[in-house]
Amino acid sequence: MNKPLDNPALEKIEPFKLTLSGKKRVFDIDDPDLPDWIKDKELTAGGYPYEEKLDRDDYEEQLEALQVELVKLQSWMQTSGARVMALFEGRDAAGKGGTISRIRAYLNPRNARNVALPKPSETERGQWYFQRYVAHFPTSGELVTFDRSWYNRGGVEPVMGFCTPAQHEQFLDETPDFERAIVNDGIHFFKFWLNIGQETQLGRFHDRRHSRLKYWKFSPMDVAGIKKWDDYTHARDLMLERTHSAHAPWTVVRANDKRRARLAVIRRVLLSIPYDGRDLGAIGQDDQLVIGSGPGFLK
């Protein structure tokens, strides 16, 4: 494994100061050795309920059974015309992309799309805020996942100063009604917040920084976000409180262990839709230590 500075595409990042659990720390992400104060809490950070990752063989066995059910779900969708849409939100490195890839792994890509939009163009900035997202909604028989969504305005934009306080407040006020229209139109609609601890995020960032395959996933925005952990926490809490509703609830997933998180998300989708041939025994039950509903699950 090369050090990041062996890669000419990467510039050195100066060590930065952090406060975790009341202790002041200095984190040098360019040091190839992950500090013990991160390593020791990478899984259990933020009160995560498990002290060990799910066994890989157990994970792969459960995942395969759930992916078989996803294929059955897609077959039913194509016959019935059902539409499914799932938003994936969370801090950087929360595992959104990996979870989406496991959902879509064996689905027909013609009817299972992922949407990961870049920053808005000049034209899009002049449109109704939700407009560019609506253009990607599912048609008959489609499953669409969003790797980040209109909830950028609930978290990233206000924290990083990319929207005004008035725009942020308008978003929080309008979103429940916007989502009511989605549900009323018959779309099976899911909102997943993948929650990770601070040491978990730092460990994943360090892994990306020192990987010859994943270094591109670590950006200056990530560096800025590390320093704004508390600001993101406040924005998250406000967003979940204001946009959690009976018709479009937030499903919160404790995601320090990616394996448990992926299984929990897929299982929740399968348990929520009564598709033909559904095998409840193969799907299993929610792990209530890992997955729950709304802002109360974070407390």
PDB file of C-alpha atoms in Angstrom:
ATOM      1  CA  MET A   1       0.000   0.000   0.000  1.00  0.00           C
ATOM      2  CA  ASN A   2       1.478   3.350  -1.048  1.00  0.00           C
ATOM      3  CA  LYS A   3       1.516   6.352   1.205  1.00  0.00           C
ATOM      4  CA  PRO A   4      -0.825   9.071  -0.107  1.00  0.00           C
ATOM      5  CA  LEU A   5       2.020  11.459  -0.810  1.00  0.00           C
ATOM      6  CA  ASP A   6       3.559   8.868  -3.153  1.00  0.00           C
ATOM      7  CA  ASN A   7       0.636   9.717  -5.404  1.00  0.00           C
ATOM      8  CA  PRO A   8       1.319  12.963  -7.305  1.00  0.00           C
ATOM      9  CA  ALA A   9      -2.434  13.602  -7.545  1.00  0.00           C
ATOM     10  CA  LEU A  10      -2.612  14.140  -3.774  1.00  0.00           C
ATOM     11  CA  GLU A  11      -1.465  17.201  -1.889  1.00  0.00           C
ATOM     12  CA  LYS A  12      -0.369  17.030   1.706  1.00  0.00           C
ATOM     13  CA  ILE A  13      -3.028  17.692   4.333  1.00  0.00           C
ATOM     14  CA  GLU A  14      -1.835  19.415   7.468  1.00  0.00           C
ATOM     15  CA  PRO A  15      -2.735  17.733  10.788  1.00  0.00           C
ATOM     16  CA  PHE A  16      -5.845  19.193  12.385  1.00  0.00           C
ATOM     17  CA  LYS A  17      -7.196  19.436  15.919  1.00  0.00           C
ATOM     18  CA  LEU A  18     -10.355  17.659  17.061  1.00  0.00           C
ATOM     19  CA  THR A  19     -12.250  17.193  20.299  1.00  0.00           C
ATOM     20  CA  LEU A  20     -13.741  13.733  20.809  1.00  0.00           C
ATOM     21  CA  SER A  21     -15.490  12.643  24.004  1.00  0.00           C
ATOM     22  CA  GLY A  22     -14.118  15.735  25.703  1.00  0.00           C
ATOM     23  CA  LYS A  23     -10.505  14.981  24.761  1.00  0.00           C
ATOM     24  CA  LYS A  24      -8.453  17.158  22.441  1.00  0.00           C
ATOM     25  CA  ARG A  25      -6.760  15.216  19.662  1.00  0.00           C
ATOM     26  CA  VAL A  26      -4.500  15.924  16.712  1.00  0.00           C
ATOM     27  CA  PHE A  27      -5.207  13.828  13.623  1.00  0.00           C
ATOM     28  CA  ASP A  28      -2.621  13.475  10.873  1.00  0.00           C
ATOM     29  CA  ILE A  29      -4.524  11.719   8.102  1.00  0.00           C
ATOM     30  CA  ASP A  30      -1.343  11.488   6.013  1.00  0.00           C
ATOM     31  CA  ASP A  31       0.330   9.292   8.638  1.00  0.00           C
ATOM     32  CA  PRO A  32      -0.106   5.711   7.337  1.00  0.00           C
ATOM     33  CA  ASP A  33      -0.574   4.419  10.904  1.00  0.00           C
ATOM     34  CA  LEU A  34      -4.110   4.858  12.209  1.00  0.00           C
ATOM     35  CA  PRO A  35      -3.995   6.174  15.812  1.00  0.00           C
ATOM     36  CA  ASP A  36      -5.073   3.758  18.543  1.00  0.00           C
ATOM     37  CA  TRP A  37      -7.659   6.268  19.820  1.00  0.00           C
ATOM     38  CA  ILE A  38      -9.462   5.830  16.509  1.00  0.00           C
ATOM     39  CA  LYS A  39      -8.717   2.145  15.977  1.00  0.00           C
ATOM     40  CA  ASP A  40     -10.003   1.152  19.419  1.00  0.00           C
ATOM     41  CA  LYS A  41     -13.402   2.830  18.904  1.00  0.00           C
ATOM     42  CA  GLU A  42     -13.886   2.533  15.155  1.00  0.00           C
ATOM     43  CA  LEU A  43     -16.697  -0.019  15.564  1.00  0.00           C
ATOM     44  CA  THR A  44     -18.218   1.039  18.896  1.00  0.00           C
ATOM     45  CA  ALA A  45     -18.144   4.827  18.362  1.00  0.00           C
ATOM     46  CA  GLY A  46     -21.310   6.716  19.213  1.00  0.00           C
ATOM     47  CA  GLY A  47     -22.728   3.905  21.339  1.00  0.00           C
ATOM     48  CA  TYR A  48     -22.868   1.253  18.612  1.00  0.00           C
ATOM     49  CA  PRO A  49     -24.483  -1.848  20.195  1.00  0.00           C
ATOM     50  CA  TYR A  50     -22.071  -4.503  18.881  1.00  0.00           C
ATOM     51  CA  GLU A  51     -18.407  -4.966  19.780  1.00  0.00           C
ATOM     52  CA  GLU A  52     -17.563  -7.142  16.778  1.00  0.00           C
ATOM     53  CA  LYS A  53     -18.488  -7.031  13.110  1.00  0.00           C
ATOM     54  CA  LEU A  54     -20.961  -9.576  11.815  1.00  0.00           C
ATOM     55  CA  ASP A  55     -19.135 -12.746  10.764  1.00  0.00           C
ATOM     56  CA  ARG A  56     -18.354 -12.603   7.045  1.00  0.00           C
ATOM     57  CA  ASP A  57     -19.756 -16.064   6.243  1.00  0.00           C
ATOM     58  CA  ASP A  58     -22.964 -15.283   8.137  1.00  0.00           C
ATOM     59  CA  TYR A  59     -23.209 -11.938   6.329  1.00  0.00           C
ATOM     60  CA  GLU A  60     -22.712 -13.436   2.875  1.00  0.00           C
ATOM     61  CA  GLU A  61     -25.267 -16.171   3.533  1.00  0.00           C
ATOM     62  CA  GLN A  62     -27.897 -13.668   4.677  1.00  0.00           C
ATOM     63  CA  LEU A  63     -27.061 -11.245   1.871  1.00  0.00           C
ATOM     64  CA  GLU A  64     -27.522 -13.894  -0.803  1.00  0.00           C
ATOM     65  CA  ALA A  65     -30.931 -14.857   0.582  1.00  0.00           C
ATOM     66  CA  LEU A  66     -32.018 -11.207   0.598  1.00  0.00           C
ATOM     67  CA  GLN A  67     -30.711 -10.606  -2.922  1.00  0.00           C
ATOM     68  CA  VAL A  68     -32.759 -13.569  -4.154  1.00  0.00           C
ATOM     69  CA  GLU A  69     -35.801 -11.849  -2.661  1.00  0.00           C
ATOM     70  CA  LEU A  70     -34.841  -8.561  -4.356  1.00  0.00           C
ATOM     71  CA  VAL A  71     -34.850 -10.351  -7.725  1.00  0.00           C
ATOM     72  CA  LYS A  72     -38.334 -11.638  -6.931  1.00  0.00           C
ATOM     73  CA  LEU A  73     -39.398  -8.143  -5.937  1.00  0.00           C
ATOM     74  CA  GLN A  74     -38.182  -6.725  -9.234  1.00  0.00           C
ATOM     75  CA  SER A  75     -40.011  -9.420 -11.201  1.00  0.00           C
ATOM     76  CA  TRP A  76     -43.233  -8.527  -9.375  1.00  0.00           C
ATOM     77  CA  MET A  77     -42.653  -4.827 -10.007  1.00  0.00           C
ATOM     78  CA  GLN A  78     -42.329  -5.390 -13.740  1.00  0.00           C
ATOM     79  CA  THR A  79     -45.570  -7.365 -13.757  1.00  0.00           C
ATOM     80  CA  SER A  80     -47.534  -5.067 -11.466  1.00  0.00           C
ATOM     81  CA  GLY A  81     -46.056  -1.744 -12.554  1.00  0.00           C
ATOM     82  CA  ALA A  82     -45.094  -0.880  -8.984  1.00  0.00           C
ATOM     83  CA  ARG A  83     -42.573   1.907  -8.396  1.00  0.00           C
ATOM     84  CA  VAL A  84     -39.983   1.952  -5.625  1.00  0.00           C
ATOM     85  CA  MET A  85     -37.778   4.876  -4.630  1.00  0.00           C
ATOM     86  CA  ALA A  86     -35.214   4.920  -1.824  1.00  0.00           C
ATOM     87  CA  LEU A  87     -33.128   7.862  -0.646  1.00  0.00           C
ATOM     88  CA  PHE A  88     -29.804   7.241   1.086  1.00  0.00           C
ATOM     89  CA  GLU A  89     -28.487   9.979   3.316  1.00  0.00           C
ATOM     90  CA  GLY A  90     -25.784  10.164   5.960  1.00  0.00           C
ATOM     91  CA  ARG A  91     -22.439  11.718   6.682  1.00  0.00           C
ATOM     92  CA  ASP A  92     -19.560  11.237   4.275  1.00  0.00           C
ATOM     93  CA  ALA A  93     -18.265   7.642   4.452  1.00  0.00           C
ATOM     94  CA  ALA A  94     -21.486   6.372   6.062  1.00  0.00           C
ATOM     95  CA  GLY A  95     -21.729   3.526   3.538  1.00  0.00           C
ATOM     96  CA  LYS A  96     -24.437   4.816   1.219  1.00  0.00           C
ATOM     97  CA  GLY A  97     -22.779   3.732  -2.025  1.00  0.00           C
ATOM     98  CA  GLY A  98     -21.856   0.275  -0.766  1.00  0.00           C
ATOM     99  CA  THR A  99     -25.391  -0.383   0.449  1.00  0.00           C
ATOM    100  CA  ILE A 100     -26.864   0.740  -2.869  1.00  0.00           C
ATOM    101  CA  SER A 101     -24.457  -1.486  -4.810  1.00  0.00           C
ATOM    102  CA  ARG A 102     -25.560  -4.560  -2.794  1.00  0.00           C
ATOM    103  CA  ILE A 103     -29.201  -3.764  -3.519  1.00  0.00           C
ATOM    104  CA  ARG A 104     -28.595  -3.443  -7.256  1.00  0.00           C
ATOM    105  CA  ALA A 105     -25.998  -6.226  -7.645  1.00  0.00           C
ATOM    106  CA  TYR A 106     -28.301  -8.793  -9.303  1.00  0.00           C
ATOM    107  CA  LEU A 107     -31.142  -6.599 -10.504  1.00  0.00           C
ATOM    108  CA  ASN A 108     -31.787  -5.862 -14.153  1.00  0.00           C
ATOM    109  CA  PRO A 109     -30.114  -2.448 -14.609  1.00  0.00           C
ATOM    110  CA  ARG A 110     -32.743  -1.457 -17.163  1.00  0.00           C
ATOM    111  CA  ASN A 111     -35.260  -1.283 -14.348  1.00  0.00           C
ATOM    112  CA  ALA A 112     -33.010  -0.450 -11.383  1.00  0.00           C
ATOM    113  CA  ARG A 113     -31.277   2.927 -11.580  1.00  0.00           C
ATOM    114  CA  ASN A 114     -29.061   4.799  -9.175  1.00  0.00           C
ATOM    115  CA  VAL A 115     -29.068   8.600  -9.155  1.00  0.00           C
ATOM    116  CA  ALA A 116     -26.045  10.510  -7.852  1.00  0.00           C
ATOM    117  CA  LEU A 117     -26.337  14.053  -9.125  1.00  0.00           C
ATOM    118  CA  PRO A 118     -23.409  16.482  -9.393  1.00  0.00           C
ATOM    119  CA  LYS A 119     -23.658  20.044  -8.155  1.00  0.00           C
ATOM    120  CA  PRO A 120     -26.473  21.939  -9.924  1.00  0.00           C
ATOM    121  CA  SER A 121     -25.823  23.737 -13.190  1.00  0.00           C
ATOM    122  CA  GLU A 122     -26.570  27.414 -13.639  1.00  0.00           C
ATOM    123  CA  THR A 123     -29.901  26.504 -15.228  1.00  0.00           C
ATOM    124  CA  GLU A 124     -30.802  24.146 -12.374  1.00  0.00           C
ATOM    125  CA  ARG A 125     -29.940  26.780  -9.771  1.00  0.00           C
ATOM    126  CA  GLY A 126     -32.623  28.950 -11.336  1.00  0.00           C
ATOM    127  CA  GLN A 127     -35.300  26.231 -11.134  1.00  0.00           C
ATOM    128  CA  TRP A 128     -37.664  25.132  -8.396  1.00  0.00           C
ATOM    129  CA  TYR A 129     -35.361  23.382  -5.935  1.00  0.00           C
ATOM    130  CA  PHE A 130     -36.951  19.918  -6.248  1.00  0.00           C
ATOM    131  CA  GLN A 131     -37.224  20.054 -10.043  1.00  0.00           C
ATOM    132  CA  ARG A 132     -33.998  18.320 -11.030  1.00  0.00           C
ATOM    133  CA  TYR A 133     -34.738  15.439  -8.662  1.00  0.00           C
ATOM    134  CA  VAL A 134     -38.280  14.885  -9.913  1.00  0.00           C
ATOM    135  CA  ALA A 135     -36.874  14.290 -13.401  1.00  0.00           C
ATOM    136  CA  HIS A 136     -35.277  11.075 -12.101  1.00  0.00           C
ATOM    137  CA  PHE A 137     -38.313   9.590 -10.349  1.00  0.00           C
ATOM    138  CA  PRO A 138     -39.232   5.988 -11.243  1.00  0.00           C
ATOM    139  CA  THR A 139     -41.598   5.053 -13.993  1.00  0.00           C
ATOM    140  CA  SER A 140     -43.753   1.911 -14.027  1.00  0.00           C
ATOM    141  CA  GLY A 141     -41.804  -1.150 -12.872  1.00  0.00           C
ATOM    142  CA  GLU A 142     -38.691   0.785 -11.823  1.00  0.00           C
ATOM    143  CA  LEU A 143     -36.619   0.840  -8.651  1.00  0.00           C
ATOM    144  CA  VAL A 144     -34.631   4.041  -8.209  1.00  0.00           C
ATOM    145  CA  THR A 145     -32.067   4.713  -5.504  1.00  0.00           C
ATOM    146  CA  PHE A 146     -30.692   8.165  -4.722  1.00  0.00           C
ATOM    147  CA  ASP A 147     -27.136   8.426  -3.388  1.00  0.00           C
ATOM    148  CA  ARG A 148     -27.859  11.756  -1.708  1.00  0.00           C
ATOM    149  CA  SER A 149     -30.969  13.631  -2.733  1.00  0.00           C
ATOM    150  CA  TRP A 150     -32.875  16.840  -2.133  1.00  0.00           C
ATOM    151  CA  TYR A 151     -31.764  16.458   1.483  1.00  0.00           C
ATOM    152  CA  ASN A 152     -28.491  18.118   0.510  1.00  0.00           C
ATOM    153  CA  ARG A 153     -30.388  21.263   1.456  1.00  0.00           C
ATOM    154  CA  GLY A 154     -31.109  19.787   4.866  1.00  0.00           C
ATOM    155  CA  GLY A 155     -27.463  19.076   5.703  1.00  0.00           C
ATOM    156  CA  VAL A 156     -24.520  19.851   3.442  1.00  0.00           C
ATOM    157  CA  GLU A 157     -25.779  23.143   2.029  1.00  0.00           C
ATOM    158  CA  PRO A 158     -26.579  24.982   5.282  1.00  0.00           C
ATOM    159  CA  VAL A 159     -23.453  23.669   7.033  1.00  0.00           C
ATOM    160  CA  MET A 160     -21.116  24.621   4.205  1.00  0.00           C
ATOM    161  CA  GLY A 161     -22.874  27.905   3.401  1.00  0.00           C
ATOM    162  CA  PHE A 162     -24.216  26.802   0.007  1.00  0.00           C
ATOM    163  CA  CYS A 163     -27.728  28.067   0.752  1.00  0.00           C
ATOM    164  CA  THR A 164     -29.183  30.910   2.787  1.00  0.00           C
ATOM    165  CA  PRO A 165     -30.923  30.420   6.136  1.00  0.00           C
ATOM    166  CA  ALA A 166     -34.186  31.399   4.429  1.00  0.00           C
ATOM    167  CA  GLN A 167     -33.719  28.740   1.742  1.00  0.00           C
ATOM    168  CA  HIS A 168     -32.960  26.157   4.416  1.00  0.00           C
ATOM    169  CA  GLU A 169     -36.073  27.044   6.387  1.00  0.00           C
ATOM    170  CA  GLN A 170     -38.222  26.980   3.254  1.00  0.00           C
ATOM    171  CA  PHE A 171     -36.887  23.510   2.457  1.00  0.00           C
ATOM    172  CA  LEU A 172     -37.712  22.171   5.911  1.00  0.00           C
ATOM    173  CA  ASP A 173     -41.193  23.677   5.689  1.00  0.00           C
ATOM    174  CA  GLU A 174     -42.043  22.417   2.188  1.00  0.00           C
ATOM    175  CA  THR A 175     -40.481  18.948   2.165  1.00  0.00           C
ATOM    176  CA  PRO A 176     -43.212  17.059   4.092  1.00  0.00           C
ATOM    177  CA  ASP A 177     -45.859  18.250   1.633  1.00  0.00           C
ATOM    178  CA  PHE A 178     -43.615  17.458  -1.349  1.00  0.00           C
ATOM    179  CA  GLU A 179     -43.130  13.931  -0.035  1.00  0.00           C
ATOM    180  CA  ARG A 180     -46.837  13.530   0.663  1.00  0.00           C
ATOM    181  CA  ALA A 181     -47.419  14.007  -3.071  1.00  0.00           C
ATOM    182  CA  ILE A 182     -44.882  11.248  -3.826  1.00  0.00           C
ATOM    183  CA  VAL A 183     -46.593   8.778  -1.532  1.00  0.00           C
ATOM    184  CA  ASN A 184     -50.091   9.774  -2.657  1.00  0.00           C
ATOM    185  CA  ASP A 185     -49.078   8.984  -6.235  1.00  0.00           C
ATOM    186  CA  GLY A 186     -48.476   5.381  -5.200  1.00  0.00           C
ATOM    187  CA  ILE A 187     -44.663   5.233  -5.079  1.00  0.00           C
ATOM    188  CA  HIS A 188     -43.178   2.941  -2.429  1.00  0.00           C
ATOM    189  CA  PHE A 189     -40.968   5.559  -0.783  1.00  0.00           C
ATOM    190  CA  PHE A 190     -38.076   4.978   1.632  1.00  0.00           C
ATOM    191  CA  LYS A 191     -35.766   7.451   3.379  1.00  0.00           C
ATOM    192  CA  PHE A 192     -32.670   5.909   4.983  1.00  0.00           C
ATOM    193  CA  TRP A 193     -30.301   7.807   7.255  1.00  0.00           C
ATOM    194  CA  LEU A 194     -27.086   5.811   7.775  1.00  0.00           C
ATOM    195  CA  ASN A 195     -25.608   6.923  11.074  1.00  0.00           C
ATOM    196  CA  ILE A 196     -21.947   6.460  12.015  1.00  0.00           C
ATOM    197  CA  GLY A 197     -19.754   7.495  14.921  1.00  0.00           C
ATOM    198  CA  GLN A 198     -16.994  10.075  14.649  1.00  0.00           C
ATOM    199  CA  GLU A 199     -14.124   7.607  15.066  1.00  0.00           C
ATOM    200  CA  THR A 200     -15.800   5.372  12.485  1.00  0.00           C
ATOM    201  CA  GLN A 201     -15.795   8.194   9.959  1.00  0.00           C
ATOM    202  CA  LEU A 202     -12.164   9.085  10.681  1.00  0.00           C
ATOM    203  CA  GLY A 203     -11.096   5.472  10.230  1.00  0.00           C
ATOM    204  CA  ARG A 204     -12.892   5.204   6.896  1.00  0.00           C
ATOM    205  CA  PHE A 205     -11.436   8.486   5.698  1.00  0.00           C
ATOM    206  CA  HIS A 206      -7.961   7.269   6.655  1.00  0.00           C
ATOM    207  CA  ASP A 207      -8.544   4.062   4.714  1.00  0.00           C
ATOM    208  CA  ARG A 208      -9.565   6.029   1.637  1.00  0.00           C
ATOM    209  CA  ARG A 209      -6.636   8.393   1.912  1.00  0.00           C
ATOM    210  CA  HIS A 210      -4.150   5.515   1.926  1.00  0.00           C
ATOM    211  CA  SER A 211      -5.788   3.320  -0.712  1.00  0.00           C
ATOM    212  CA  ARG A 212      -4.521   3.325  -4.291  1.00  0.00           C
ATOM    213  CA  LEU A 213      -8.037   2.335  -5.376  1.00  0.00           C
ATOM    214  CA  LYS A 214     -10.206   4.605  -3.209  1.00  0.00           C
ATOM    215  CA  TYR A 215      -8.142   7.774  -2.658  1.00  0.00           C
ATOM    216  CA  TRP A 216     -10.321   9.642  -5.156  1.00  0.00           C
ATOM    217  CA  LYS A 217     -13.270   9.265  -2.741  1.00  0.00           C
ATOM    218  CA  PHE A 218     -11.565  11.559  -0.209  1.00  0.00           C
ATOM    219  CA  SER A 219     -11.987  15.227  -1.110  1.00  0.00           C
ATOM    220  CA  PRO A 220     -11.349  18.712   0.312  1.00  0.00           C
ATOM    221  CA  MET A 221     -15.047  18.767   1.220  1.00  0.00           C
ATOM    222  CA  ASP A 222     -14.432  15.742   3.439  1.00  0.00           C
ATOM    223  CA  VAL A 223     -11.605  17.576   5.211  1.00  0.00           C
ATOM    224  CA  ALA A 224     -13.910  20.539   5.802  1.00  0.00           C
ATOM    225  CA  GLY A 225     -16.643  18.205   7.020  1.00  0.00           C
ATOM    226  CA  ILE A 226     -14.360  16.556   9.587  1.00  0.00           C
ATOM    227  CA  LYS A 227     -13.929  19.936  11.250  1.00  0.00           C
ATOM    228  CA  LYS A 228     -17.690  20.566  11.262  1.00  0.00           C
ATOM    229  CA  TRP A 229     -18.886  17.372  12.968  1.00  0.00           C
ATOM    230  CA  ASP A 230     -20.997  19.213  15.535  1.00  0.00           C
ATOM    231  CA  ASP A 231     -22.522  21.497  12.893  1.00  0.00           C
ATOM    232  CA  TYR A 232     -23.526  18.458  10.840  1.00  0.00           C
ATOM    233  CA  THR A 233     -24.987  16.826  13.944  1.00  0.00           C
ATOM    234  CA  HIS A 234     -27.172  19.879  14.607  1.00  0.00           C
ATOM    235  CA  ALA A 235     -28.298  20.003  10.956  1.00  0.00           C
ATOM    236  CA  ARG A 236     -29.073  16.275  10.980  1.00  0.00           C
ATOM    237  CA  ASP A 237     -31.142  16.481  14.146  1.00  0.00           C
ATOM    238  CA  LEU A 238     -33.141  19.448  12.873  1.00  0.00           C
ATOM    239  CA  MET A 239     -33.679  17.822   9.473  1.00  0.00           C
ATOM    240  CA  LEU A 240     -34.943  14.549  10.923  1.00  0.00           C
ATOM    241  CA  GLU A 241     -37.194  16.326  13.406  1.00  0.00           C
ATOM    242  CA  ARG A 242     -38.796  18.562  10.769  1.00  0.00           C
ATOM    243  CA  THR A 243     -39.110  16.031   7.912  1.00  0.00           C
ATOM    244  CA  HIS A 244     -39.970  12.789   9.735  1.00  0.00           C
ATOM    245  CA  SER A 245     -43.674  12.153   9.087  1.00  0.00           C
ATOM    246  CA  ALA A 246     -46.235   9.374   9.190  1.00  0.00           C
ATOM    247  CA  HIS A 247     -46.471   9.329   5.402  1.00  0.00           C
ATOM    248  CA  ALA A 248     -42.691   9.593   4.757  1.00  0.00           C
ATOM    249  CA  PRO A 249     -40.825   8.435   7.867  1.00  0.00           C
ATOM    250  CA  TRP A 250     -37.069   8.388   8.281  1.00  0.00           C
ATOM    251  CA  THR A 251     -35.565   4.948   8.795  1.00  0.00           C
ATOM    252  CA  VAL A 252     -32.385   5.326  10.834  1.00  0.00           C
ATOM    253  CA  VAL A 253     -29.690   2.659  10.521  1.00  0.00           C
ATOM    254  CA  ARG A 254     -26.720   2.426  12.860  1.00  0.00           C
ATOM    255  CA  ALA A 255     -24.041   1.799  10.269  1.00  0.00           C
ATOM    256  CA  ASN A 256     -20.688   1.439  12.032  1.00  0.00           C
ATOM    257  CA  ASP A 257     -20.750  -2.183  10.852  1.00  0.00           C
ATOM    258  CA  LYS A 258     -21.373  -2.005   7.114  1.00  0.00           C
ATOM    259  CA  ARG A 259     -22.449  -5.635   6.953  1.00  0.00           C
ATOM    260  CA  ARG A 260     -25.257  -5.298   9.476  1.00  0.00           C
ATOM    261  CA  ALA A 261     -26.325  -1.992   7.941  1.00  0.00           C
ATOM    262  CA  ARG A 262     -26.639  -3.413   4.419  1.00  0.00           C
ATOM    263  CA  LEU A 263     -28.685  -6.352   5.614  1.00  0.00           C
ATOM    264  CA  ALA A 264     -30.925  -4.101   7.707  1.00  0.00           C
ATOM    265  CA  VAL A 265     -31.691  -1.786   4.788  1.00  0.00           C
ATOM    266  CA  ILE A 266     -32.487  -4.545   2.302  1.00  0.00           C
ATOM    267  CA  ARG A 267     -34.570  -6.404   4.867  1.00  0.00           C
ATOM    268  CA  ARG A 268     -36.618  -3.288   5.637  1.00  0.00           C
ATOM    269  CA  VAL A 269     -37.457  -2.767   1.942  1.00  0.00           C
ATOM    270  CA  LEU A 270     -38.483  -6.397   1.513  1.00  0.00           C
ATOM    271  CA  LEU A 271     -40.597  -6.447   4.670  1.00  0.00           C
ATOM    272  CA  SER A 272     -42.416  -3.282   3.609  1.00  0.00           C
ATOM    273  CA  ILE A 273     -43.670  -4.387   0.182  1.00  0.00           C
ATOM    274  CA  PRO A 274     -46.088  -7.373  -0.157  1.00  0.00           C
ATOM    275  CA  TYR A 275     -44.730  -8.690  -3.468  1.00  0.00           C
ATOM    276  CA  ASP A 276     -45.750 -12.037  -4.940  1.00  0.00           C
ATOM    277  CA  GLY A 277     -43.742 -15.004  -3.712  1.00  0.00           C
ATOM    278  CA  ARG A 278     -42.270 -13.161  -0.736  1.00  0.00           C
ATOM    279  CA  ASP A 279     -40.506 -15.590   1.629  1.00  0.00           C
ATOM    280  CA  LEU A 280     -40.691 -14.031   5.081  1.00  0.00           C
ATOM    281  CA  GLY A 281     -38.622 -16.853   6.536  1.00  0.00           C
ATOM    282  CA  ALA A 282     -35.753 -16.083   4.162  1.00  0.00           C
ATOM    283  CA  ILE A 283     -36.009 -12.357   4.832  1.00  0.00           C
ATOM    284  CA  GLY A 284     -35.972 -12.631   8.614  1.00  0.00           C
ATOM    285  CA  GLN A 285     -36.769  -9.939  11.145  1.00  0.00           C
ATOM    286  CA  ASP A 286     -35.410  -6.432  11.730  1.00  0.00           C
ATOM    287  CA  ASP A 287     -32.449  -6.149  14.074  1.00  0.00           C
ATOM    288  CA  GLN A 288     -33.973  -3.564  16.390  1.00  0.00           C
ATOM    289  CA  LEU A 289     -30.550  -2.695  17.820  1.00  0.00           C
ATOM    290  CA  VAL A 290     -29.472  -1.517  14.369  1.00  0.00           C
ATOM    291  CA  ILE A 291     -32.572  -0.136  12.651  1.00  0.00           C
ATOM    292  CA  GLY A 292     -35.370   2.092  13.915  1.00  0.00           C
ATOM    293  CA  SER A 293     -37.692   4.931  13.036  1.00  0.00           C
ATOM    294  CA  GLY A 294     -37.183   8.664  13.277  1.00  0.00           C
ATOM    295  CA  PRO A 295     -35.012  10.978  15.331  1.00  0.00           C
ATOM    296  CA  GLY A 296     -35.884   9.203  18.571  1.00  0.00           C
ATOM    297  CA  PHE A 297     -33.805   6.188  17.481  1.00  0.00           C
ATOM    298  CA  LEU A 298     -30.659   8.320  17.614  1.00  0.00           C
ATOM    299  CA  LYS A 299     -31.088   9.138  21.288  1.00  0.00           C
TER     300      LYS A 299
END
